[in-house]
Short mmCIF file of C-alpha atoms in Angstrom, two decimals:
data_model
loop_
_atom_site.label_atom_id
_atom_site.label_comp_id
_atom_site.label_asym_id
_atom_site.label_seq_id
_atom_site.Cartn_x
_atom_site.Cartn_y
_atom_site.Cartn_z
CA MET A 36 118.09 131.97 23.80
CA PRO A 37 115.23 134.81 24.50
CA LYS A 38 117.13 137.86 25.50
CA GLU A 39 115.69 140.05 28.63
CA PHE A 40 116.64 143.41 28.89
CA PHE A 41 115.31 147.07 30.32
CA VAL A 42 113.84 150.10 29.12
CA ASN A 43 112.72 152.76 32.06
CA GLY A 44 112.81 149.81 34.33
CA ASP A 45 110.34 147.65 32.34
CA ARG A 46 111.63 144.34 31.56
CA LEU A 47 111.09 143.00 27.61
CA THR A 48 111.90 140.15 25.55
CA CYS A 49 113.42 139.32 22.36
CA ASP A 50 113.76 136.04 20.95
CA ASP A 51 115.78 137.12 18.41
CA GLN A 52 118.86 139.35 17.54
CA GLU A 53 117.65 141.32 14.88
CA THR A 54 114.33 142.26 16.63
CA PHE A 55 116.69 142.91 19.74
CA ASP A 56 119.43 145.35 17.78
CA ARG A 57 116.33 147.27 16.47
CA LEU A 58 115.11 148.07 19.66
CA ARG A 59 118.37 148.73 21.09
CA ASP A 60 119.01 151.85 18.42
CA GLN A 61 115.29 152.84 19.31
CA PHE A 62 115.49 152.97 22.65
CA LYS A 63 119.83 153.34 22.80
CA GLU A 64 119.87 155.21 25.87
CA ASN A 65 117.81 153.73 27.77
CA VAL A 66 118.78 149.79 26.73
CA LEU A 67 120.83 148.59 29.47
CA VAL A 68 123.57 146.36 29.31
CA ASP A 69 122.69 143.96 31.99
CA GLU A 70 121.42 140.99 29.98
CA ARG A 71 119.21 137.82 31.10
CA GLY A 72 121.78 135.95 32.94
CA PHE A 73 124.30 138.57 33.63
CA GLU A 74 123.67 138.50 37.46
CA SER A 75 121.62 135.38 37.92
CA GLN A 76 124.00 133.92 40.13
CA GLU A 77 124.97 136.88 42.30
CA ALA A 78 122.64 135.12 45.02
CA MET A 79 124.85 132.35 45.05
CA GLU A 80 128.41 133.17 43.40
CA LYS A 81 130.31 136.34 42.81
CA TYR A 82 131.42 136.71 39.40
CA THR A 83 134.80 138.22 37.62
CA ALA A 84 135.86 137.86 34.02
CA THR A 85 138.44 135.25 34.96
CA THR A 86 135.64 133.18 36.50
CA PHE A 87 133.26 134.02 33.55
CA LEU A 88 135.85 132.86 31.29
CA ALA A 89 136.38 129.33 33.01
CA LYS A 90 132.36 129.16 33.25
CA ALA A 91 132.99 129.11 29.06
CA ARG A 92 135.63 126.97 29.15
CA HIS A 93 133.92 124.01 31.48
CA TYR A 94 131.02 123.99 29.22
CA LEU A 95 133.44 123.59 26.70
CA SER A 96 134.78 120.94 28.02
CA LEU A 97 131.38 118.91 28.31
CA ALA A 98 130.47 116.11 26.19
CA PRO A 99 128.62 117.04 24.39
CA PRO A 100 129.87 120.53 24.74
CA ASP A 101 127.22 123.55 25.92
CA ILE A 102 128.39 125.87 23.03
CA MET A 103 125.44 128.25 24.00
CA GLN A 104 126.66 128.07 27.19
CA SER A 105 130.42 128.40 26.21
CA ALA A 106 129.60 131.59 24.18
CA GLU A 107 127.49 133.61 26.56
CA LYS A 108 130.28 133.20 29.60
CA ALA A 109 132.66 134.45 27.18
CA TRP A 110 130.92 137.37 26.01
CA PHE A 111 130.00 138.14 29.30
CA GLY A 112 133.96 138.03 30.37
CA ALA A 113 134.67 140.55 28.04
CA VAL A 114 131.65 142.64 28.96
CA TYR A 115 132.64 142.48 32.59
CA ALA A 116 136.75 143.58 31.62
CA VAL A 117 135.01 146.85 29.79
CA LYS A 118 132.93 147.75 32.23
CA GLU A 119 135.23 146.85 35.08
CA LEU A 120 137.93 149.17 33.87
CA TYR A 121 135.36 152.19 33.56
CA LEU A 122 134.24 151.60 36.85
CA THR A 123 137.72 151.84 38.02
CA ALA A 124 139.27 154.45 36.23
CA GLY A 125 136.42 156.61 37.10
CA ASN A 126 133.49 155.31 38.49
CA ILE A 127 131.91 155.64 35.08
CA ASP A 128 129.12 153.32 34.53
CA ILE A 129 128.55 152.44 30.94
CA LYS A 130 124.66 151.96 30.34
CA SER A 131 124.23 150.57 26.62
CA HIS A 132 125.39 148.02 24.55
CA ASN A 133 126.57 150.29 21.88
CA GLY A 134 128.54 151.88 24.64
CA LEU A 135 130.35 148.95 25.09
CA SER A 136 132.05 148.88 21.85
CA PHE A 137 132.30 152.62 21.64
CA PHE A 138 134.26 152.91 24.63
CA CYS A 139 136.38 149.36 24.38
CA ASP A 140 137.66 151.12 21.04
CA PHE A 141 138.42 154.47 23.14
CA ALA A 142 140.25 152.44 25.48
CA ILE A 143 141.86 150.64 23.25
CA ASP A 144 142.73 153.86 21.17
CA CYS A 145 144.19 155.70 24.46
CA SER A 146 146.20 152.65 25.86
CA SER A 147 150.34 153.18 24.57
CA LEU A 148 150.04 149.73 23.29
CA PRO A 149 151.61 148.83 19.71
CA PHE A 150 149.20 148.94 16.55
CA GLU A 151 149.05 145.26 16.10
CA ARG A 152 148.56 144.66 19.62
CA ARG A 153 145.37 147.32 19.13
CA ARG A 154 144.32 145.66 16.23
CA PHE A 155 144.38 142.34 17.95
CA LEU A 156 142.27 143.07 20.87
CA ARG A 157 139.79 145.20 18.69
CA ASN A 158 139.24 142.78 16.31
CA SER A 159 140.76 138.90 17.36
CA CYS A 160 139.30 139.33 21.23
CA TRP A 161 135.92 142.14 21.04
CA GLY A 162 134.89 141.63 17.69
CA ASN A 163 134.48 138.21 18.12
CA ALA A 164 133.13 138.10 21.52
CA GLU A 165 130.29 140.18 19.70
CA LYS A 166 130.16 137.89 17.76
CA LEU A 167 129.78 134.93 19.75
CA HIS A 168 127.60 137.08 21.57
CA GLN A 169 125.74 136.76 17.77
CA ASP A 170 126.00 133.23 17.97
CA LEU A 171 123.81 133.09 20.79
CA TYR A 172 121.04 134.01 18.29
CA GLY A 173 121.67 131.45 15.85
CA SER A 174 124.41 132.73 13.76
CA SER A 175 126.71 130.43 13.90
CA ASN A 176 130.23 132.81 13.20
CA PHE A 177 132.44 130.13 14.87
CA ARG A 178 132.69 126.07 14.86
CA THR A 179 133.29 123.77 17.94
CA SER A 180 136.81 123.88 17.36
CA GLU A 181 137.27 127.49 16.99
CA TYR A 182 135.93 127.63 20.87
CA SER A 183 139.01 127.17 22.57
CA GLU A 184 141.29 129.79 20.88
CA LEU A 185 138.40 132.49 20.84
CA ILE A 186 138.31 132.20 24.65
CA ARG A 187 141.93 132.50 24.75
CA ASN A 188 142.18 135.78 23.19
CA ILE A 189 139.49 137.20 25.38
CA GLU A 190 141.22 135.98 28.30
CA ALA A 191 144.05 137.62 26.75
CA PHE A 192 142.06 140.86 26.22
CA VAL A 193 140.56 140.47 29.66
CA THR A 194 144.18 140.68 31.26
CA THR A 195 145.61 143.36 28.75
CA PHE A 196 142.43 145.72 29.63
CA SER A 197 143.43 145.14 33.68
CA GLN A 198 146.86 146.60 33.33
CA LEU A 199 145.30 149.42 31.34
CA ASP A 200 146.40 152.72 32.97
CA ARG A 201 143.06 154.01 34.27
CA ALA A 202 144.62 157.77 35.75
CA HIS A 203 145.60 158.30 31.69
CA LEU A 204 142.57 156.94 30.64
CA PHE A 205 139.93 158.79 33.01
CA LYS A 206 141.95 162.23 31.75
CA GLU A 207 141.52 161.28 28.25
CA PHE A 208 137.65 160.35 28.97
CA HIS A 209 137.43 163.57 31.30
CA LYS A 210 138.77 166.02 28.59
CA SER A 211 136.60 163.92 25.46
CA PHE A 212 133.49 163.48 27.65
CA ILE A 213 132.81 165.70 30.40
CA ALA A 214 135.20 168.92 30.16
CA SER A 215 134.05 168.90 25.86
CA THR A 216 130.65 167.03 23.96
CA ALA A 217 131.26 164.49 21.68
CA PRO A 218 128.44 163.07 18.72
CA ASN A 219 126.15 160.33 20.45
CA VAL A 220 127.83 160.33 23.63
CA ASP A 221 125.70 161.42 26.44
CA VAL A 222 127.97 161.49 29.99
CA ARG A 223 125.36 161.94 32.86
CA LYS A 224 125.79 162.88 36.55
CA ALA A 225 124.87 159.65 38.66
CA SER A 226 125.18 158.34 42.47
CA GLY A 227 125.23 155.41 44.20
CA TYR A 228 126.51 152.03 43.23
CA VAL A 229 126.39 149.27 40.57
CA LYS A 230 126.42 145.67 40.88
CA LEU A 231 128.69 143.93 38.11
CA GLY A 232 128.94 140.38 38.79
CA GLY A 233 127.58 140.66 42.19
CA TYR A 234 130.19 143.51 43.42
CA SER A 235 129.66 146.87 44.16
CA PHE A 236 131.23 149.85 42.28
CA LYS A 237 130.24 153.23 42.74
CA ARG A 238 128.94 155.38 40.12
CA ASP A 239 129.53 158.93 39.60
CA TYR A 240 128.88 159.10 36.05
CA ALA A 241 126.15 157.33 33.66
CA VAL A 242 127.76 156.85 30.05
CA PHE A 243 125.05 156.52 27.50
CA VAL A 244 125.98 156.20 23.24
#
């Protein structure tokens, strides 16, 4: 499945994951996370992480299962959870794919969750969501029989991220990336609003990793 993305406002298309990863690294501060399909239904339907996962289950339940659509929607659900967390914690707009993974880890590390729970969120949830994303380009990381558990784990990830302490997260974010600097993390003042699943969120910072 081709991937569409934007570099300095120009639309580009990649036919495989390897090419996308190479270009993402080359243009990392300009490659937006708003990939093809994420906002395609905005005019007709508003999405949250929960509705993306409901779609993932729907496509899995078809006969035969539509694994590509199920994987895509499950991935979008995980992406939504991370982006929404930071937008609601401090109007922080994570702009790059690398930033999603980096700040997913940061949120988990800043939480007061037990070690085993943090490892579960990082590996069994987010890590597997990224592998589902790779499956869109033929990686075949998982069998169809594994998808139900994968979606269930991402649902747990979404629920946990919705319950994280946003005030504490922004305090730690400010201390680490605004009051001081960190290698490879570029935080820029921004303004206006961003769309996420058809909903508008205020933006004060744009973040690239």
